[in-house]
mmCIF file of C-alpha atoms in Angstrom:
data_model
loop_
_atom_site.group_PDB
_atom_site.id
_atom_site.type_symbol
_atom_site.label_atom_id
_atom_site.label_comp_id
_atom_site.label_asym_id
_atom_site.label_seq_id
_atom_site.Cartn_x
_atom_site.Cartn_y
_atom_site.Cartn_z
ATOM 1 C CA UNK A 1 -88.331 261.796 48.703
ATOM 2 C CA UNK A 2 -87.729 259.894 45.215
ATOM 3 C CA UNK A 3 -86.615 262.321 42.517
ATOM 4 C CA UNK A 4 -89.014 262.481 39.715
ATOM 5 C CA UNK A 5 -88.636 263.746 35.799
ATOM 6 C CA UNK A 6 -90.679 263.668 32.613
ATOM 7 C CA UNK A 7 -90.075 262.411 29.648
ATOM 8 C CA UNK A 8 -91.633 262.532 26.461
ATOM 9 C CA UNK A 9 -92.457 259.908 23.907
ATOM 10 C CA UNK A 10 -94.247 258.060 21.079
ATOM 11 C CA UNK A 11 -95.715 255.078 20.118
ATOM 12 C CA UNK A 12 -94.139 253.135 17.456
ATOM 13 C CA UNK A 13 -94.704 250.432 14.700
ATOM 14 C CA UNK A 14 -92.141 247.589 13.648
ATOM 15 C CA UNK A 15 -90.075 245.457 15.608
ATOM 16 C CA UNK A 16 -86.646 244.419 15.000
ATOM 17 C CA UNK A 17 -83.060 245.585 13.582
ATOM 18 C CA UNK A 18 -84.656 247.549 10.473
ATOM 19 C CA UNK A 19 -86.965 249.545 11.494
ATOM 20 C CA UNK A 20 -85.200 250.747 14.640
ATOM 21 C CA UNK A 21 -81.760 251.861 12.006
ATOM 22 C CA UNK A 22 -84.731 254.145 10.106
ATOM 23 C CA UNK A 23 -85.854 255.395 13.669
ATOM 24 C CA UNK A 24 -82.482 255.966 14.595
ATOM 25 C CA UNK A 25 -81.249 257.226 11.392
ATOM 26 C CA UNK A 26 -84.390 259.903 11.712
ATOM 27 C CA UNK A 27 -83.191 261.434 15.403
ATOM 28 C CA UNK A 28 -85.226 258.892 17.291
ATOM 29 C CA UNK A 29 -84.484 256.224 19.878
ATOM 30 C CA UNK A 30 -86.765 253.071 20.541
ATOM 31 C CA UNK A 31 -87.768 251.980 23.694
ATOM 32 C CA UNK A 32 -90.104 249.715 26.061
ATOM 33 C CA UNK A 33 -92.338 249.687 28.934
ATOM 34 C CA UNK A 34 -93.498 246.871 30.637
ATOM 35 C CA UNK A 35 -94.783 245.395 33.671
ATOM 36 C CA UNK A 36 -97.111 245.879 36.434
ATOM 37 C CA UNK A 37 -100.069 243.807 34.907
ATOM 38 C CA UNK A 38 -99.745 245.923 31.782
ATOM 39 C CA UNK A 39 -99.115 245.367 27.999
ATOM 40 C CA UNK A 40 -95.999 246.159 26.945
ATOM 41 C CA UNK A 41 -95.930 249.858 24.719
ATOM 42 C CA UNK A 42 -93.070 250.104 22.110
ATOM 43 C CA UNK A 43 -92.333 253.373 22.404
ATOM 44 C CA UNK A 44 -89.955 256.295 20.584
ATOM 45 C CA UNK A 45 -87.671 259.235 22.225
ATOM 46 C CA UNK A 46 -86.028 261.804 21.123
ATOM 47 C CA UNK A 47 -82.752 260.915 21.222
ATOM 48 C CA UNK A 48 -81.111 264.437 22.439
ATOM 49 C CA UNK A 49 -83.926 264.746 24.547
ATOM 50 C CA UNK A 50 -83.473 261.250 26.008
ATOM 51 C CA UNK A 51 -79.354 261.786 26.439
ATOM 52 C CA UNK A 52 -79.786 264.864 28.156
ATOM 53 C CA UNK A 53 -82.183 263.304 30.501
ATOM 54 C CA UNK A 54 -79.862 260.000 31.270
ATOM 55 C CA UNK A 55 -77.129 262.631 31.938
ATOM 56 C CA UNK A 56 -78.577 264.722 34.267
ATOM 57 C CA UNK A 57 -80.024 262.260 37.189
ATOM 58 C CA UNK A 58 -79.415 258.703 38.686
ATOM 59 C CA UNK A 59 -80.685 256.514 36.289
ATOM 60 C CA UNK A 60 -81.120 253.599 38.930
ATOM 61 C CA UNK A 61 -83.580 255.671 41.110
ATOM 62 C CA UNK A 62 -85.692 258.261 39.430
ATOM 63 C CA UNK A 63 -88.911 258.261 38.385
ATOM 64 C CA UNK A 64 -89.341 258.655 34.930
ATOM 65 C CA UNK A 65 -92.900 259.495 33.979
ATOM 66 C CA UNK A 66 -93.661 259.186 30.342
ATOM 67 C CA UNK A 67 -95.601 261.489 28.707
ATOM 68 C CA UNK A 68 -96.587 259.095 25.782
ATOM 69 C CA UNK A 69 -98.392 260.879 22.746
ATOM 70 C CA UNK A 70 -102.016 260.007 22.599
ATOM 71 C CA UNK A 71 -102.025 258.526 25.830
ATOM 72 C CA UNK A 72 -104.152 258.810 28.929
ATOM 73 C CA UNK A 73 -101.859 260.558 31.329
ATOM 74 C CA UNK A 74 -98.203 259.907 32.672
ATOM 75 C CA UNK A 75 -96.667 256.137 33.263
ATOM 76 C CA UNK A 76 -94.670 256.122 35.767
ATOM 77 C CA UNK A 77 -91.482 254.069 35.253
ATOM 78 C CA UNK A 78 -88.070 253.239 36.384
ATOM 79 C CA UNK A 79 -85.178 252.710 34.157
ATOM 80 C CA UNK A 80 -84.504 249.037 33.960
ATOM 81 C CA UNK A 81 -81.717 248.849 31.464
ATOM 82 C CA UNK A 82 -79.797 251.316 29.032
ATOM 83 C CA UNK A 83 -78.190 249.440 26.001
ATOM 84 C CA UNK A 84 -75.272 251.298 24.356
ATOM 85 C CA UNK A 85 -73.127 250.918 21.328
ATOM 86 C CA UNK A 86 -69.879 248.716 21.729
ATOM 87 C CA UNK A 87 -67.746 250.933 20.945
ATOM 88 C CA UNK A 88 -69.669 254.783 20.948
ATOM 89 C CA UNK A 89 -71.418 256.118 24.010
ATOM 90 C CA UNK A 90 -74.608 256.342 21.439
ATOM 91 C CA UNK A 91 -77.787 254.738 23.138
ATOM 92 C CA UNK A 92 -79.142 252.307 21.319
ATOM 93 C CA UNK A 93 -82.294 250.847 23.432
ATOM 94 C CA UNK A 94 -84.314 252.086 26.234
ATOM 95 C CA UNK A 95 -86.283 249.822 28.743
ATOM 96 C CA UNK A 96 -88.768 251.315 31.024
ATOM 97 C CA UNK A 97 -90.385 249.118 33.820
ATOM 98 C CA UNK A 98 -94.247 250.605 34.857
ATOM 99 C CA UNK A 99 -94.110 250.683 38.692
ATOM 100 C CA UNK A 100 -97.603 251.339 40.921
ATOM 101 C CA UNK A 101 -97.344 254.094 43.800
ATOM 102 C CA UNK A 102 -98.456 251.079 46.260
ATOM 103 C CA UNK A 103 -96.423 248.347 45.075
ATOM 104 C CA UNK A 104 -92.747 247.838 46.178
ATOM 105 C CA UNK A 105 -90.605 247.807 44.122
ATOM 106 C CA UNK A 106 -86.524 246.521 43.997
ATOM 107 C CA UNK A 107 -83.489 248.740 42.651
ATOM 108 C CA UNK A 108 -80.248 249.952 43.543
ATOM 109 C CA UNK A 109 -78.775 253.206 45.313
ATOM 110 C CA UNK A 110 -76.217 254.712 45.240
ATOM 111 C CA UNK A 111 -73.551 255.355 48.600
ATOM 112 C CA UNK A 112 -72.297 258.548 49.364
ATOM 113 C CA UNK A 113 -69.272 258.811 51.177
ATOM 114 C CA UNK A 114 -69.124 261.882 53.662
ATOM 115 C CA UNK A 115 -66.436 262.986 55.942
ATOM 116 C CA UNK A 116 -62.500 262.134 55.886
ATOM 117 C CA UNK A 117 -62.068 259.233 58.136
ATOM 118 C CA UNK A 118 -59.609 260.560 61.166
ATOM 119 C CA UNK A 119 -57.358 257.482 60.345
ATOM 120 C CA UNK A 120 -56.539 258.846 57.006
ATOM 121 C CA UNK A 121 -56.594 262.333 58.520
ATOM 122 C CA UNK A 122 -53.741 261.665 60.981
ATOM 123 C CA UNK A 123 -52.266 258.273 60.564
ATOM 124 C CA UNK A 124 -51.552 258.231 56.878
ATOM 125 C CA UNK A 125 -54.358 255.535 56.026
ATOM 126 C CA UNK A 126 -55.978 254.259 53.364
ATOM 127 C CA UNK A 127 -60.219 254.348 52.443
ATOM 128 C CA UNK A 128 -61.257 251.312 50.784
ATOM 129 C CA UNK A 129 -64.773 251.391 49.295
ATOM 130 C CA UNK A 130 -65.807 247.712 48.050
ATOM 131 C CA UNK A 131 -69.471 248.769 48.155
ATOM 132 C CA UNK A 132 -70.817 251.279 45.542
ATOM 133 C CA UNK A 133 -74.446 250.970 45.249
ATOM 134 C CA UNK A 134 -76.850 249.711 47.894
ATOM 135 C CA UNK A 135 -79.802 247.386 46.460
ATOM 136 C CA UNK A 136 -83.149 248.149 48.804
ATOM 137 C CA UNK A 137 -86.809 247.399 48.376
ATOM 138 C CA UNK A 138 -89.209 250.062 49.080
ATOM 139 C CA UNK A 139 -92.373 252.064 47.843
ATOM 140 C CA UNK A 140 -91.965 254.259 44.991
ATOM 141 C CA UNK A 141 -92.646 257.640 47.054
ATOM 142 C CA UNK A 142 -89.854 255.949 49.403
ATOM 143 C CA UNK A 143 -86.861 255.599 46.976
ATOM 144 C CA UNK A 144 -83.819 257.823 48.710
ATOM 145 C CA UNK A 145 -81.535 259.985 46.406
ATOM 146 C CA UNK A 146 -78.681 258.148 48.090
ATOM 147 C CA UNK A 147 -77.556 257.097 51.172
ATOM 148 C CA UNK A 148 -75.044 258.992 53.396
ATOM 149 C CA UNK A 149 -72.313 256.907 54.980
ATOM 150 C CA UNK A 150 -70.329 259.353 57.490
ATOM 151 C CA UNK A 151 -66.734 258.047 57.633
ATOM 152 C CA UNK A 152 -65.143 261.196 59.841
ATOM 153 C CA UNK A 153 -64.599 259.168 63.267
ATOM 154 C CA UNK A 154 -63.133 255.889 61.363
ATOM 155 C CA UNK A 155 -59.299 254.795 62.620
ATOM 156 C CA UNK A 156 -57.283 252.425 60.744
ATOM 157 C CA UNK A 157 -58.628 249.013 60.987
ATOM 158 C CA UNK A 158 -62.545 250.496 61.490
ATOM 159 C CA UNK A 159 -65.156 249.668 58.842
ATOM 160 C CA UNK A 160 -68.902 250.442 58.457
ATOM 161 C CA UNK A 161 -70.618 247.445 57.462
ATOM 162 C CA UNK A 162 -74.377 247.247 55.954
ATOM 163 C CA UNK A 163 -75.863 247.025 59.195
ATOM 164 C CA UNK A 164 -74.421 250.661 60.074
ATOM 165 C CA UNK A 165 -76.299 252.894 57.661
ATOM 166 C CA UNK A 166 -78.667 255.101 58.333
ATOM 167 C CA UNK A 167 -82.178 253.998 56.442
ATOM 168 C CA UNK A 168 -84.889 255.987 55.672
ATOM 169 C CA UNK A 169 -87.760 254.728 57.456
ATOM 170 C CA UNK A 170 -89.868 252.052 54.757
ATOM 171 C CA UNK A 171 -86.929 251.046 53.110
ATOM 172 C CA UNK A 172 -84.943 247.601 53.229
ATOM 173 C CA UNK A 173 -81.780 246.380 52.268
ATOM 174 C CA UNK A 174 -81.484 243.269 50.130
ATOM 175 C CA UNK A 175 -78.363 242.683 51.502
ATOM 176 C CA UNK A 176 -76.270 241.240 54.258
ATOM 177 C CA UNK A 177 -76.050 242.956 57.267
ATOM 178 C CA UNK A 178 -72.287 242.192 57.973
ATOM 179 C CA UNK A 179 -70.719 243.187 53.990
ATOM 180 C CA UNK A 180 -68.554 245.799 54.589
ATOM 181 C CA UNK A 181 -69.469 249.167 52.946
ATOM 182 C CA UNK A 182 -65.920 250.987 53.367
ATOM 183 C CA UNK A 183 -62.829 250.608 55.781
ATOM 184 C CA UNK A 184 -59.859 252.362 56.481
ATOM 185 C CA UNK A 185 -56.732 250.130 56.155
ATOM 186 C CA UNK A 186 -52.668 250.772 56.211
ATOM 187 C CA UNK A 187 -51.222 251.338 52.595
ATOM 188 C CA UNK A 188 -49.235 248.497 51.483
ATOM 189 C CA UNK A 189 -45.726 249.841 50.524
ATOM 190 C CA UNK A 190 -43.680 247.696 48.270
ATOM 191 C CA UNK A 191 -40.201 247.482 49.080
ATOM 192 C CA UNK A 192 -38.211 247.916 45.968
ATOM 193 C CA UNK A 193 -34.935 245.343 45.743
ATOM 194 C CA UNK A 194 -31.587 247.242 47.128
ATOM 195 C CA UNK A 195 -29.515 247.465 44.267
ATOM 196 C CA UNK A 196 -25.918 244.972 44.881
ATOM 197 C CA UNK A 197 -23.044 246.830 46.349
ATOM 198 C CA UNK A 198 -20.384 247.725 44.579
ATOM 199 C CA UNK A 199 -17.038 245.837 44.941
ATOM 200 C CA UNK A 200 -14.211 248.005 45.904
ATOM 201 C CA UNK A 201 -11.600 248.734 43.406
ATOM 202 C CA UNK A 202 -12.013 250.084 40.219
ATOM 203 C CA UNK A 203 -14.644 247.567 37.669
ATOM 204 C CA UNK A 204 -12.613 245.201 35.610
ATOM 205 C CA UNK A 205 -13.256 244.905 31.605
ATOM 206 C CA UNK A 206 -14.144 242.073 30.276
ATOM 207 C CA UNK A 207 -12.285 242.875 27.011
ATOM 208 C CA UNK A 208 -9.649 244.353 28.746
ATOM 209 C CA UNK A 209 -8.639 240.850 30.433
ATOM 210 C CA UNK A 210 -9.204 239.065 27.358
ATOM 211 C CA UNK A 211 -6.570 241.607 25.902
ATOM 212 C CA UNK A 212 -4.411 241.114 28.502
ATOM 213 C CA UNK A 213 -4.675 237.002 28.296
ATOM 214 C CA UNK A 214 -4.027 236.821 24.815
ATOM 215 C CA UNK A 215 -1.347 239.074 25.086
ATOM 216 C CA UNK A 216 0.350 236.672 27.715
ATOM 217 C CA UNK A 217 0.087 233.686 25.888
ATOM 218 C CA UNK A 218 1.366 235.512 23.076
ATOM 219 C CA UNK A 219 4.559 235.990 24.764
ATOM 220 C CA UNK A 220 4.799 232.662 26.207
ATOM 221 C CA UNK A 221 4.600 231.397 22.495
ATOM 222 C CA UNK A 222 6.646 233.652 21.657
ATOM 223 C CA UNK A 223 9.284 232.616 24.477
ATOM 224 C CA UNK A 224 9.020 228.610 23.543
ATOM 225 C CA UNK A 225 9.789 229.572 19.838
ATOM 226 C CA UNK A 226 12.671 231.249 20.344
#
């Protein structure tokens, strides 16, 4: 069931900012693995090699199994944590976690929605999706691609909630049973302001009546004088 890839890599010396610019700068991307009673390896990829890779499957869930030069076999890991540039999409760091095929371990998968809910078909609703990715426990052989989440028979005002999905069987949800995966809802229309009616008559000019006043007074001046 869990998808599984291999990766190639190296052991490496020096720790810290300097030596991993010079392993960059040479084509070459450092990296970790730890855990499951083990020491921790510094390792090396190749970084085309490794971008490729991170492209091309669900990082969360596969099974990366490191073919480490000089070792004794593959290590089976899971991607713990990717660390890119600020501002590039360049990868900068690589940690691996070692899992054992008989040890459980914790990590997230992704939802899939299937279907167009029948409420959105026919009624003109709305599918909100507040839940992406679905955090389970499970053996390593266990770990699901993703999980389906069929939406086709939803009306407006129907969700699926946590407690609806479809598990595979040895796998649990660290989650609560009543979040709400997705719902259908009715769109929220804004009512724009209706613009002022129009008095009747023709618009009156501001300088136009200012013309008109001084023109009056003029004459009234004009009247006393004489």
């Amino acid at each position: 069931m869990a998808t599984q890839v291999t990766l190639k890599a190296g052991l490496r010396e020096g720790r810290g900012k300097g030596p991993a610019r010079k392993l960059r700068a040479a084509g070459k991307l450092p990296a970790v693995v730890y855990g499951a009673a083990g020491e921790p390896l510094a390792l090396s990829l190749n970084t085309h090699e490794a971008q490729l890779l991170f492209h091309a499957i669900s990082v969360d869930n596969t099974i990366v199994n490191l073919e480490i030069e000089g070792g004794t076999g593959l290590v089976q890991t899971l991607v713990r944590e990717i660390q890119t540039h600020p501002i590039r999409p360049d990868i900068l760091h690589v940690d691996f976690l070692r899992i054992q095929m008989d040890v459980e371990v914790e990590l997230d998968v992704p939802l899939h929605i299937h279907g167009i809910p029948r409420g959105v078909r026919d009624d003109g609703g709305v599918l909100e999706q507040p839940l992406h990715d679905l955090p389970i426990r499970c053996l390593p052989d266990r770990i699901p691609e993703e999980i389906l989440v069929e939406v086709a028979d939803l009306a407006i005002g129907d969700a699926v909630h946590v407690r609806d999905l479809p598990l595979p069987e040895g796998v649990e949800v660290m989650l609560d049973g009543d979040r709400i995966v997705c719902s259908v809802q009715i769109p929220t229309v804004l009512k724009s302001a209706e613009p002022a009616e129009a008095e009747e008559g023709e618009p009156e000019l501001v300088g136009e009546k200012e013309k008109a006043g001084e023109g009056a007074e003029g004459g009234k001046e004009g009247a006393d004088k004489d």
